[in-house]
Coordinates of N, CA and C in Angstrom, one line a residue:
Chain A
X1 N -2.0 -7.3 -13.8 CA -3.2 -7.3 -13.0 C -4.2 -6.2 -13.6
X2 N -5.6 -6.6 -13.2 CA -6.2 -5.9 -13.8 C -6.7 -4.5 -13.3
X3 N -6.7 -3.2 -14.1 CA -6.8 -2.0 -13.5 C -8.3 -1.5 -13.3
X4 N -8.3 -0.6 -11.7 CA -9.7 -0.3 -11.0 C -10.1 1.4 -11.7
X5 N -11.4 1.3 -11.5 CA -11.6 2.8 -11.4 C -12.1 3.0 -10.1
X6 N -12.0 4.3 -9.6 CA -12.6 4.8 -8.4 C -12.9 6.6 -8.2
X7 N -14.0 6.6 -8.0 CA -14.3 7.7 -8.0 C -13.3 8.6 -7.4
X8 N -12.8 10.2 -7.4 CA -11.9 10.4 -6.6 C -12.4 10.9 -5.2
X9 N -13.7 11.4 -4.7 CA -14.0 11.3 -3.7 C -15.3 11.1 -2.9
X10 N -15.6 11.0 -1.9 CA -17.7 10.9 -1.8 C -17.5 10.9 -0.5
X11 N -18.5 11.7 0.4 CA -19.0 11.9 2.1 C -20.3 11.2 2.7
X12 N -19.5 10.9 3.4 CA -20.8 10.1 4.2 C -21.4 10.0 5.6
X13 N -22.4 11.0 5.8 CA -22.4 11.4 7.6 C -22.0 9.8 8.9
X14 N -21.5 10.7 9.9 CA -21.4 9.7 10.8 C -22.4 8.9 11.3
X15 N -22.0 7.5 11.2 CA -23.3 6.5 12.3 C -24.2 5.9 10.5
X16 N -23.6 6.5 9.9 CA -24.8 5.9 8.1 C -23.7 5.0 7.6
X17 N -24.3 4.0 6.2 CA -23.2 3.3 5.9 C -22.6 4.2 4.7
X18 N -21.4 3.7 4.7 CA -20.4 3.7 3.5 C -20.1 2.9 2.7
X19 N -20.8 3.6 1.3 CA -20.8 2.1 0.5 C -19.9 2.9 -0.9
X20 N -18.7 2.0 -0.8 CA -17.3 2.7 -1.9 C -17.6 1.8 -2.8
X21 N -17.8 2.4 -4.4 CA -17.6 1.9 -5.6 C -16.3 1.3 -6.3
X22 N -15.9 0.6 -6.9 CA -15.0 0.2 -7.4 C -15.4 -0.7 -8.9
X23 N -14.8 -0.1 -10.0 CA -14.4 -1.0 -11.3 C -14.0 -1.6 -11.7
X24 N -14.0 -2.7 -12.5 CA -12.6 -3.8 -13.0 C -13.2 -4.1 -13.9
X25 N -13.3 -3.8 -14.7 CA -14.1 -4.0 -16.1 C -13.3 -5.5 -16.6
X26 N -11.9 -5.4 -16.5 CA -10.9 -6.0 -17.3 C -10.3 -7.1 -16.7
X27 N -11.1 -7.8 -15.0 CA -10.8 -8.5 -14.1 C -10.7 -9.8 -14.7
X28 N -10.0 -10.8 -14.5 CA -9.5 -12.3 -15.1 C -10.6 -13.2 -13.8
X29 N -10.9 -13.9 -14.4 CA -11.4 -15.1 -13.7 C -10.4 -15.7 -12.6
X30 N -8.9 -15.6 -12.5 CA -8.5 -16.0 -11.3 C -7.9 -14.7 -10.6
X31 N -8.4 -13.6 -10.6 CA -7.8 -12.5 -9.9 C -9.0 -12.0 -8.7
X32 N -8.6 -11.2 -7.7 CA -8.9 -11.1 -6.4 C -9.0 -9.5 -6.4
X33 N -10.1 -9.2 -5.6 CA -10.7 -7.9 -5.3 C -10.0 -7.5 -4.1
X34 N -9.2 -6.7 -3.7 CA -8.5 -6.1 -2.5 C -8.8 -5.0 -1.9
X35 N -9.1 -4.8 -1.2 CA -9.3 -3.3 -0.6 C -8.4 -2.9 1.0
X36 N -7.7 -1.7 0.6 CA -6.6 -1.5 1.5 C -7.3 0.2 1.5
X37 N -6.8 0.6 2.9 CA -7.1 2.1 3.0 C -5.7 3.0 3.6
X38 N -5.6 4.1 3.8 CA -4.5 4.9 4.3 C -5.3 6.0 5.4
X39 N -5.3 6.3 6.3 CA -5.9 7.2 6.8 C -4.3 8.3 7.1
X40 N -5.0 9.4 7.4 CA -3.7 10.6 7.1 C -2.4 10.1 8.2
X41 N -1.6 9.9 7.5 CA 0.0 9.9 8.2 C 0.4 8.3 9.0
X42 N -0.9 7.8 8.4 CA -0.2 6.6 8.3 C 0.1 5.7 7.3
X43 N 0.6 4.4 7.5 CA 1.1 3.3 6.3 C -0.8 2.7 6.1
X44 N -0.8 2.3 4.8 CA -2.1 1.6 4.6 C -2.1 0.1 5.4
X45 N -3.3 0.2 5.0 CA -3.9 -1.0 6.2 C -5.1 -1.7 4.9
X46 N -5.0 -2.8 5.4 CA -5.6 -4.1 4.7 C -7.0 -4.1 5.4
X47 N -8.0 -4.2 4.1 CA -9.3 -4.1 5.2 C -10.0 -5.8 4.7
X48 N -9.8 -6.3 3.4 CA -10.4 -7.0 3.2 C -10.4 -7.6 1.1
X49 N -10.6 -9.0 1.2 CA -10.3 -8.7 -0.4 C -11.4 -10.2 -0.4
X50 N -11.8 -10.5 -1.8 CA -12.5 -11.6 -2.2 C -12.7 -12.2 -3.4
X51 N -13.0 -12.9 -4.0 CA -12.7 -13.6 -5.4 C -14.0 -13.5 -6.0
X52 N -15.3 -14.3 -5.9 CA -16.5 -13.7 -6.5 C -17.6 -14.0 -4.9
X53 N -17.6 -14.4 -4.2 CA -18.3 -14.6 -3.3 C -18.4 -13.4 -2.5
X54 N -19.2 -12.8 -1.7 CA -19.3 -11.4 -0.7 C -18.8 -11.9 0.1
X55 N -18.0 -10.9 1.0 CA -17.3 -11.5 2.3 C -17.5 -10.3 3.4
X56 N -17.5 -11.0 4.3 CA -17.6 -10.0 5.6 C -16.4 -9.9 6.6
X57 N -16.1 -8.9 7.4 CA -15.1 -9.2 8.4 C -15.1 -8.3 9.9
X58 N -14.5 -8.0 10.3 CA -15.0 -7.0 11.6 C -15.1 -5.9 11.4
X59 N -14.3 -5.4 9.9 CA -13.9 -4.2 9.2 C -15.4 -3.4 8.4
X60 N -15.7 -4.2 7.6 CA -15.9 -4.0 6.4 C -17.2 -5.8 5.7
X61 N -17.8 -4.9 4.8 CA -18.4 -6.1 3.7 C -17.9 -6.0 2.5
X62 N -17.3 -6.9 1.5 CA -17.6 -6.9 0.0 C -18.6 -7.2 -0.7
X63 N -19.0 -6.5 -1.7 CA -20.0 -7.2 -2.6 C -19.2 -7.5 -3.7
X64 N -19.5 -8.5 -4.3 CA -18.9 -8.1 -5.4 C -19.9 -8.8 -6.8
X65 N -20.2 -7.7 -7.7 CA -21.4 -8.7 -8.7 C -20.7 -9.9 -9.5
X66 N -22.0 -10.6 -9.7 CA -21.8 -11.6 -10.2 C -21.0 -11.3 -11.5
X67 N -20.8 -10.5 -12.6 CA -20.0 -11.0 -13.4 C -18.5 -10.3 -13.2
X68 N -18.5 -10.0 -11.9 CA -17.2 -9.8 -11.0 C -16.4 -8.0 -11.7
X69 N -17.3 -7.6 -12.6 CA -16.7 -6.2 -13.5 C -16.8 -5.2 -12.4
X70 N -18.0 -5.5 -11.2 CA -17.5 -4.0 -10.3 C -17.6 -4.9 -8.7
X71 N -16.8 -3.9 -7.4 CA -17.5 -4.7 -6.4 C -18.1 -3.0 -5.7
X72 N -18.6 -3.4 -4.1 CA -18.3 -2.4 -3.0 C -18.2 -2.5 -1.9
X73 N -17.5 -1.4 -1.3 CA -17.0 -1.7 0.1 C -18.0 -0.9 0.8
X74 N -18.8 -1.3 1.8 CA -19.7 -1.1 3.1 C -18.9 -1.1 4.1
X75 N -18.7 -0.3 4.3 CA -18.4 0.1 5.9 C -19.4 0.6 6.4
X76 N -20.3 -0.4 7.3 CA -21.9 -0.3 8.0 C -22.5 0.5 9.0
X77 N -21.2 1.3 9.6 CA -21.3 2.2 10.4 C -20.4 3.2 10.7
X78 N -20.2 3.8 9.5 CA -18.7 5.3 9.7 C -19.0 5.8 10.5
X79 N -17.5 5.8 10.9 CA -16.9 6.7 12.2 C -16.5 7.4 11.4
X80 N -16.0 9.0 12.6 CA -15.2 10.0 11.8 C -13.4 9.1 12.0
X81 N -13.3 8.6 12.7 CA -11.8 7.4 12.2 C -11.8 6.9 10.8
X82 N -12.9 6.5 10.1 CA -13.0 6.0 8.9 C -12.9 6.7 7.5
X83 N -12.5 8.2 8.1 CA -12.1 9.2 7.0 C -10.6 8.2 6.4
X84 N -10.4 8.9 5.0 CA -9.4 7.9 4.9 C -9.3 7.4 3.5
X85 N -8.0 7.6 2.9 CA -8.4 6.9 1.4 C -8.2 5.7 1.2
X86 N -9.3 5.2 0.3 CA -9.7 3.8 0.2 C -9.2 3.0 -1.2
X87 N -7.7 2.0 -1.3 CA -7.8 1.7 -2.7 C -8.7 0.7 -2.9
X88 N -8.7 0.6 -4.2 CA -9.7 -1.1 -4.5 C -8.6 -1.4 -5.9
X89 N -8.1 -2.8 -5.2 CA -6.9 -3.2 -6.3 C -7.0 -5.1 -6.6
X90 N -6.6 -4.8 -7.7 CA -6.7 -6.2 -8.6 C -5.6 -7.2 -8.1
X91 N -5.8 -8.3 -7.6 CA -4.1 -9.2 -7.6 C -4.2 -10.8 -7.9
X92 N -3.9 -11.2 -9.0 CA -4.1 -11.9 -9.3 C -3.8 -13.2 -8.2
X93 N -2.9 -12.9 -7.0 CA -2.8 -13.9 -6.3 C -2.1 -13.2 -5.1
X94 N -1.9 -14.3 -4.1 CA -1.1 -13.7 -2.6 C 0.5 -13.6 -3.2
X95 N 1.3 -13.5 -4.0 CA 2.4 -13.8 -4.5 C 2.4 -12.4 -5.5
X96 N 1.4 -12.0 -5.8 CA 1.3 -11.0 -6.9 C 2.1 -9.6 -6.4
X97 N 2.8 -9.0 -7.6 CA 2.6 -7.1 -6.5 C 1.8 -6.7 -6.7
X98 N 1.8 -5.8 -5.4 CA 0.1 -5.0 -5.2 C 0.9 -3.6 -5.1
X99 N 0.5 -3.1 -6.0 CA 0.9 -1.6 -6.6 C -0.9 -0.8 -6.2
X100 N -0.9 0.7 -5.7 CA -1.5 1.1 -5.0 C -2.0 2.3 -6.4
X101 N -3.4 2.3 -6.6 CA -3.5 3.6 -7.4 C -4.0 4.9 -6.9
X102 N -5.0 5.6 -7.0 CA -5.1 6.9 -6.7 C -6.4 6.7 -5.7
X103 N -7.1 5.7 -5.3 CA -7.8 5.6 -4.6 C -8.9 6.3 -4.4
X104 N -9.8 6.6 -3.1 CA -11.0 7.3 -3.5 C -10.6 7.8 -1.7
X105 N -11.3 9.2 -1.6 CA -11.2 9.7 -1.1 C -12.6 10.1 0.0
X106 N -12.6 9.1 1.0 CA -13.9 8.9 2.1 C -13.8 10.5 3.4
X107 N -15.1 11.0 3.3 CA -14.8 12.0 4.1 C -16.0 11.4 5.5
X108 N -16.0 11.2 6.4 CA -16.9 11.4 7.3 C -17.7 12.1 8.3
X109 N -18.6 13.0 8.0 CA -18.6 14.0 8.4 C -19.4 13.8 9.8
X110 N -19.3 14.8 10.6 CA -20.4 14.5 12.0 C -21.4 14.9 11.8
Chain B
X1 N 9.7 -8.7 17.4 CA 9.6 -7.1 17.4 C 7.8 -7.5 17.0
X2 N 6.5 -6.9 17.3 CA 5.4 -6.7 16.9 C 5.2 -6.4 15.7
X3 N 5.9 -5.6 15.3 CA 5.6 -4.8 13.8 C 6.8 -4.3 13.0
X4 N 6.4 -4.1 11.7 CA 7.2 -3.1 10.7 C 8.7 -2.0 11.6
X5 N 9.4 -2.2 11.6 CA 10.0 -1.2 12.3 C 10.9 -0.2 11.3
X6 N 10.9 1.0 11.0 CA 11.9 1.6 10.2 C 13.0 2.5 11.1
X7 N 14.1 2.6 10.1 CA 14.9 3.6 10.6 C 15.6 4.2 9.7
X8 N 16.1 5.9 10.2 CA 15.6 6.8 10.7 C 14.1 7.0 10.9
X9 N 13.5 7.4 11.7 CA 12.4 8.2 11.4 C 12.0 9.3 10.7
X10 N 13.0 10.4 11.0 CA 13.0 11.2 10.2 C 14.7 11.6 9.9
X11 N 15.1 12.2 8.9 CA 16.3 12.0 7.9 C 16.5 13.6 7.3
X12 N 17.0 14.3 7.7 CA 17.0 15.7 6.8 C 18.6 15.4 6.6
X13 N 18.7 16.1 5.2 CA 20.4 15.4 4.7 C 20.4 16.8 3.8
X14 N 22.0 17.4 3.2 CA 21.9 18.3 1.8 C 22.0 17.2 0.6
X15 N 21.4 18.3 -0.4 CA 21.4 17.8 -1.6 C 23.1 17.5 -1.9
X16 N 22.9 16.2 -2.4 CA 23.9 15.2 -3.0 C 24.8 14.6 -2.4
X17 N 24.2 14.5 -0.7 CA 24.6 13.7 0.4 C 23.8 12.2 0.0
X18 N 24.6 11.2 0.2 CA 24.3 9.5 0.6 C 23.2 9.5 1.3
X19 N 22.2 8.9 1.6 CA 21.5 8.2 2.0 C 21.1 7.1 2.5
X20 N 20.8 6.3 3.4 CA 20.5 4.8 3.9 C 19.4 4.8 4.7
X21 N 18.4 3.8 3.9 CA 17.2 4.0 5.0 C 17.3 2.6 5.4
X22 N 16.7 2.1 6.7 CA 16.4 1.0 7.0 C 15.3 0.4 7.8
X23 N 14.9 -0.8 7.2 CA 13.3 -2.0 7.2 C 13.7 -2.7 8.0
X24 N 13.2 -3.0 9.5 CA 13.4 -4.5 9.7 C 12.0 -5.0 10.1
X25 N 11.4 -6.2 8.8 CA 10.2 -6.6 8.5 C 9.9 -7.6 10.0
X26 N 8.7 -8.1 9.8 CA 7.9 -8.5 10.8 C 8.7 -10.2 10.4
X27 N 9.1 -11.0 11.1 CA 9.7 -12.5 11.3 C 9.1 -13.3 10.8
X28 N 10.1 -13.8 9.4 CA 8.9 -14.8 9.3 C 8.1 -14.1 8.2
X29 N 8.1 -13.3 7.3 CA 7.7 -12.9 6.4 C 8.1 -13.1 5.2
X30 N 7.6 -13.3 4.2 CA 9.0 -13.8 3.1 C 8.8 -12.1 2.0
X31 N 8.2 -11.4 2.1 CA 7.9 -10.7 0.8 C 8.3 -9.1 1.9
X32 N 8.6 -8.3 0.6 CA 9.0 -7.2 1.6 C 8.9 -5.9 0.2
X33 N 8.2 -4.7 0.2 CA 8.1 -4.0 -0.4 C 8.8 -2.6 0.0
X34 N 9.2 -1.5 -0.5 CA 9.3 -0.1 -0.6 C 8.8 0.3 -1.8
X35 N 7.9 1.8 -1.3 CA 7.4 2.5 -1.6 C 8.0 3.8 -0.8
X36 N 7.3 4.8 -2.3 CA 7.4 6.3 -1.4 C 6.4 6.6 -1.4
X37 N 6.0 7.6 -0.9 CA 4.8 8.9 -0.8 C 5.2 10.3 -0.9
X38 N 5.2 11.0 -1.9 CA 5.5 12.5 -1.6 C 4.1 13.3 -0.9
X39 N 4.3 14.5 0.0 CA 3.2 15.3 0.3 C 2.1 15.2 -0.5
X40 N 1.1 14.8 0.0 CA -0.4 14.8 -0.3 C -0.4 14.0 -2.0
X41 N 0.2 13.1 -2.1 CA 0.9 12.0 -3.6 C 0.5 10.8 -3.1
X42 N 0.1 9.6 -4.0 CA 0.1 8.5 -3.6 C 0.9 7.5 -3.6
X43 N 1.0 6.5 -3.4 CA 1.7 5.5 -3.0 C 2.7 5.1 -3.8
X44 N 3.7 5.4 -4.2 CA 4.7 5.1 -5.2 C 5.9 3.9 -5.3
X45 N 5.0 3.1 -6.1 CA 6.0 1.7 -5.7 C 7.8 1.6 -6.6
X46 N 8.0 1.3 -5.4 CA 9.7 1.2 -5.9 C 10.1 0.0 -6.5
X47 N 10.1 -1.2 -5.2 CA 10.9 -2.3 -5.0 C 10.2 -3.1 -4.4
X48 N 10.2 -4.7 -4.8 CA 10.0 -5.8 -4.4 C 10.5 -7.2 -4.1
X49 N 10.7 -7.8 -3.2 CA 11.4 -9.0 -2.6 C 10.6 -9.7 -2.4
X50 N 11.0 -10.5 -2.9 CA 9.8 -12.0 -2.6 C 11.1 -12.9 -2.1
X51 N 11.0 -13.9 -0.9 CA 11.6 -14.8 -0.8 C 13.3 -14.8 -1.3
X52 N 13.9 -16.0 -2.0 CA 15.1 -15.6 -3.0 C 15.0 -15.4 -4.4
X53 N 13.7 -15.1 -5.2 CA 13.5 -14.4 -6.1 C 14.3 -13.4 -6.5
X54 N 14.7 -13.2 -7.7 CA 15.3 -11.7 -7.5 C 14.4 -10.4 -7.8
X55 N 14.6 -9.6 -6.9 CA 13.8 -8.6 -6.8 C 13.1 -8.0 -7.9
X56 N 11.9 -7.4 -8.1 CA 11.6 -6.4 -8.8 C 11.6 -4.7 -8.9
X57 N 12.9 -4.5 -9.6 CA 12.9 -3.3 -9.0 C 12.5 -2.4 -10.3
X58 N 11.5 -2.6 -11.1 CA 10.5 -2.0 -11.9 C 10.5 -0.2 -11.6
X59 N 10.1 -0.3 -9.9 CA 9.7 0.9 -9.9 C 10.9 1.9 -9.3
X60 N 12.4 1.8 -9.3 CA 12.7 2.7 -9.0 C 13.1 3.6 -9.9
X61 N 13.7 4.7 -9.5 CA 13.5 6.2 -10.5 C 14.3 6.2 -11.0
X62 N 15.7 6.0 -10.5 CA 16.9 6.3 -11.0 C 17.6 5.1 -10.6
X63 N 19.2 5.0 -11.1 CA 20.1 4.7 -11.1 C 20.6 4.7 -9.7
X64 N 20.6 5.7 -8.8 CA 20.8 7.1 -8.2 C 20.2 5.5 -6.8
X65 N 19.2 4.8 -6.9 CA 18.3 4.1 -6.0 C 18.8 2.6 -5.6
X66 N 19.0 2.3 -4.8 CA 19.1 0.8 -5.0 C 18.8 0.0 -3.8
X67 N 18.5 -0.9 -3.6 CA 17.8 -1.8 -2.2 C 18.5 -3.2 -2.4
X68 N 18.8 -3.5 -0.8 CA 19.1 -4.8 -0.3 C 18.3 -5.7 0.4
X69 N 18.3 -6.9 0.7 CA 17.8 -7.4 1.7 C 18.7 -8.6 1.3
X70 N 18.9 -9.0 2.9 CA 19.7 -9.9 3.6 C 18.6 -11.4 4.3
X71 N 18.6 -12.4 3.6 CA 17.7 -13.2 3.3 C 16.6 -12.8 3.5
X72 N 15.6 -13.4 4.8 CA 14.4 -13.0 4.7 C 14.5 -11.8 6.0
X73 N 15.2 -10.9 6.6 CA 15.2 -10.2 7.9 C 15.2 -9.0 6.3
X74 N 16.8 -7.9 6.9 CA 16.1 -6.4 7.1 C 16.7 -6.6 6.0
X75 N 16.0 -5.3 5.4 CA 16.1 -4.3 4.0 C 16.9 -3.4 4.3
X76 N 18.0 -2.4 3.4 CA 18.2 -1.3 3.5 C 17.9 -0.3 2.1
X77 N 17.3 0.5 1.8 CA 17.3 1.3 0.6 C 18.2 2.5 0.5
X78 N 18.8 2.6 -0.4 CA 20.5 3.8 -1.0 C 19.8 4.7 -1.3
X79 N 20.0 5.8 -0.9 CA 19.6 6.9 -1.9 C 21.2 7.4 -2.5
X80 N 21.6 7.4 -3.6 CA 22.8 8.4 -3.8 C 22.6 9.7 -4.8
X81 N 23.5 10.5 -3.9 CA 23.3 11.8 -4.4 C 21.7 12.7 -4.4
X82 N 21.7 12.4 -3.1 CA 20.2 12.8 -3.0 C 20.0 14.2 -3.6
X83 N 18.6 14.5 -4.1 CA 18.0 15.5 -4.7 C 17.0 16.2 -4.0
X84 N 16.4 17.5 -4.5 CA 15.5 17.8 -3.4 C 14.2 17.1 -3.4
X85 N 13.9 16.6 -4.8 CA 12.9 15.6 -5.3 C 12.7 14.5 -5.2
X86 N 14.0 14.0 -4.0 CA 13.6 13.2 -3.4 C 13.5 13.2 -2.2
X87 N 12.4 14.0 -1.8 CA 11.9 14.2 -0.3 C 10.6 13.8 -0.2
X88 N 10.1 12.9 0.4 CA 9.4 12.3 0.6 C 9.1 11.2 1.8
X89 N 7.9 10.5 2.1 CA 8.0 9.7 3.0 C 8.4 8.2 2.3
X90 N 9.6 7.2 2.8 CA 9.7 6.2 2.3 C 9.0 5.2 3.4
X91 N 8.0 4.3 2.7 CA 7.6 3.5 3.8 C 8.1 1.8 3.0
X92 N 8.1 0.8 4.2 CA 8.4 -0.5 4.0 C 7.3 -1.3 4.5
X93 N 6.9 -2.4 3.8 CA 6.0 -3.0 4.5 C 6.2 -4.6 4.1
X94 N 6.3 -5.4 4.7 CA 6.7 -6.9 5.4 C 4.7 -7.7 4.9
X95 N 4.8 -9.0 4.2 CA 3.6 -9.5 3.6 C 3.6 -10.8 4.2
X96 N 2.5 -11.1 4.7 CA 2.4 -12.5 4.9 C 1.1 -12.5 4.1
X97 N 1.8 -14.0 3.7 CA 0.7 -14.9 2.0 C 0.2 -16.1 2.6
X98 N -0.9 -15.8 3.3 CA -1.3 -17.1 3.7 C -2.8 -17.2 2.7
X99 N -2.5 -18.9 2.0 CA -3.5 -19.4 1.1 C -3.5 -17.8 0.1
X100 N -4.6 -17.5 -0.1 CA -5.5 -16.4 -0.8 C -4.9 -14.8 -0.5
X101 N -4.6 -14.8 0.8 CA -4.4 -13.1 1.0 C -3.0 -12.9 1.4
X102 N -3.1 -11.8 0.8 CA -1.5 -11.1 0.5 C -2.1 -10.0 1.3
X103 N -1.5 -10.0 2.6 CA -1.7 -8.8 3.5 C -0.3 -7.7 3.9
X104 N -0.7 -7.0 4.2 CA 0.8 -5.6 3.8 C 0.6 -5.5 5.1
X105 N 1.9 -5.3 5.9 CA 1.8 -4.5 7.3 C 3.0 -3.8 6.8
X106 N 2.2 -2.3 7.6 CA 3.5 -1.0 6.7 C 4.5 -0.9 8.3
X107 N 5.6 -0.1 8.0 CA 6.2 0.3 9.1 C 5.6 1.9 9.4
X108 N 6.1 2.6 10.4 CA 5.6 4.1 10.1 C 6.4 4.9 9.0
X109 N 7.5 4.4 8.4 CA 8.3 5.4 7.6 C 9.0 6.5 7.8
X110 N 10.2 6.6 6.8 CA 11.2 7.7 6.9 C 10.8 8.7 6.4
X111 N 10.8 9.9 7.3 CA 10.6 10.9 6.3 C 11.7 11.6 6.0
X112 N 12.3 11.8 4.6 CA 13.6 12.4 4.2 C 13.0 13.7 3.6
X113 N 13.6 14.6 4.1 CA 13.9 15.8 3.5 C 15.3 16.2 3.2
X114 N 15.2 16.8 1.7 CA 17.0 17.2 1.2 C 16.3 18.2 1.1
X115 N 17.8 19.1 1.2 CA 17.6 21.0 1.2 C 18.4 21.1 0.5

C-alpha cells in the first residue's frame, strides 16, 4: 500500500473548519484514501475513506484531487471532542491490512 | 454483545510471568486485528486474521508473542515471559468488509503493565 505524509500537528479554533492535509504521492489507481482518528484513551475510530470522487458523511468531507496524489479531511465545524489524532492511510481494498502511521495531531482550541 | 469486547482490562503481572489477553470480536465479522500502543506511541500492528486465511503475523516482535483465533469468534494473544517493554496498551479490533470499506471497530483494550 501506498505510503501518506501528514503533517505532525495544526490547531484550529472551535466552531471554524478543520481542513487536514494528507499525501500519497505514490497512490495506485485502484487504492482507497482512509481516514481513521484516535482521540486520547480510546481505540481509533473510522471517519471516512474514498477512491477519487469527494465524499461526505455525518462525520466529515473528503476531497480528494483529481490526480488523486493528495486529499483533505474537513471537519466543518470543530468541536473541542474533535481534538484527536487523525490518520490518512492507503488500502488498496476492504481485504487489505490497514497498518496505522504517525498521524497528525488536531488541537481544538476554544 | 454490541461491541469489541476485551479481557482483562487491566493486567499487571512480574517480569517473565505468562500472559493471555483476550478479544471477543463483534459476530459475524470475518477479519480480526491486534495491535499495541505504548504511552503516548502509535499504533503498533502485530497480527492479522482474515477469515481461514492464515494469519499475518508480520508484525509481532518476538518469538516470545503468539495469537489464536478459533474460527470466526474470539482471539487470544500469549505473551511469554513478559518483559518490562512489554507494557503497553494491547487493543483488538473486529472488521466488517462490506463492498469498498474496511471499517475497524476497536475494543477498549488491555492495559499490561510488567514490573
Amino acid at each position: 500500500d501506498a505510503k501518506t505524509t501528514q503533517p505532525p500537528s495544526m490547531d484550529c479554533a472551535e466552531g471554524r473548519a478543520a481542513n487536514l492535509p494528507c499525501n500519497h504521492s505514490t497512490i495506485s489507481g485502484n487504492e482507497y484514501v482512509y481516514w481513521y482518528r484516535q482521540i486520547h484513551s480510546q481505540g481509533p475510530q473510522y471517519i471516512i475513506h474514498g477512491l477519487k470522487n469527494n465524499e461526505t458523511n455525518e462525520m466529515a468531507s473528503l476531497i480528494i484531487t483529481e490526480d488523486r496524489k493528495s486529499s483533505t479531511l474537513i471537519l466543518p465545524h470543530a468541536t473541542l471532542r474533535d481534538t484527536a489524532v487523525y490518520y490518512c492511510i492507503i488500502l488498496a481494498g476492504a481485504n487489505s491490512k490497514l497498518t496505522f502511521g504517525k498521524g497528525i495531531t488536531l488541537s481544538v482550541r476554544p | 454483545g454490541a461491541g469489541v469486547s476485551q479481557s482483562p482490562s487491566n493486567k499487571v503481572t512480574e517480569k517473565g510471568k505468562d500472559v493471555e489477553l483476550r478479544c471477543d470480536p463483534i459476530s459475524g465479522h470475518t477479519a480480526l486485528y491486534w495491535y499495541r500502543q505504548r504511552l503516548g506511541q502509535g499504533l503498533e500492528f502485530l497480527i492479522y486474521f482474515q477469515g481461514n486465511s492464515a494469519p499475518d503475523k508480520s508484525g509481532l516482535p518476538s518469538d516470545r508473542f503468539s495469537a489464536e483465533r478459533t474460527g470466526e469468534s474470539v482471539s487470544t494473544l500469549t505473551i511469554q515471559r513478559t518483559q518490562q517493554e512489554d507494557s503497553a496498551v494491547y487493543l483488538c479490533a473486529s472488521i466488517i468488509q462490506v463492498q469498498t470499506k474496511n471499517e475497524q471497530f476497536f475494543g477498549p483494550g488491555t492495559r499490561l503493565t510488567v514490573l
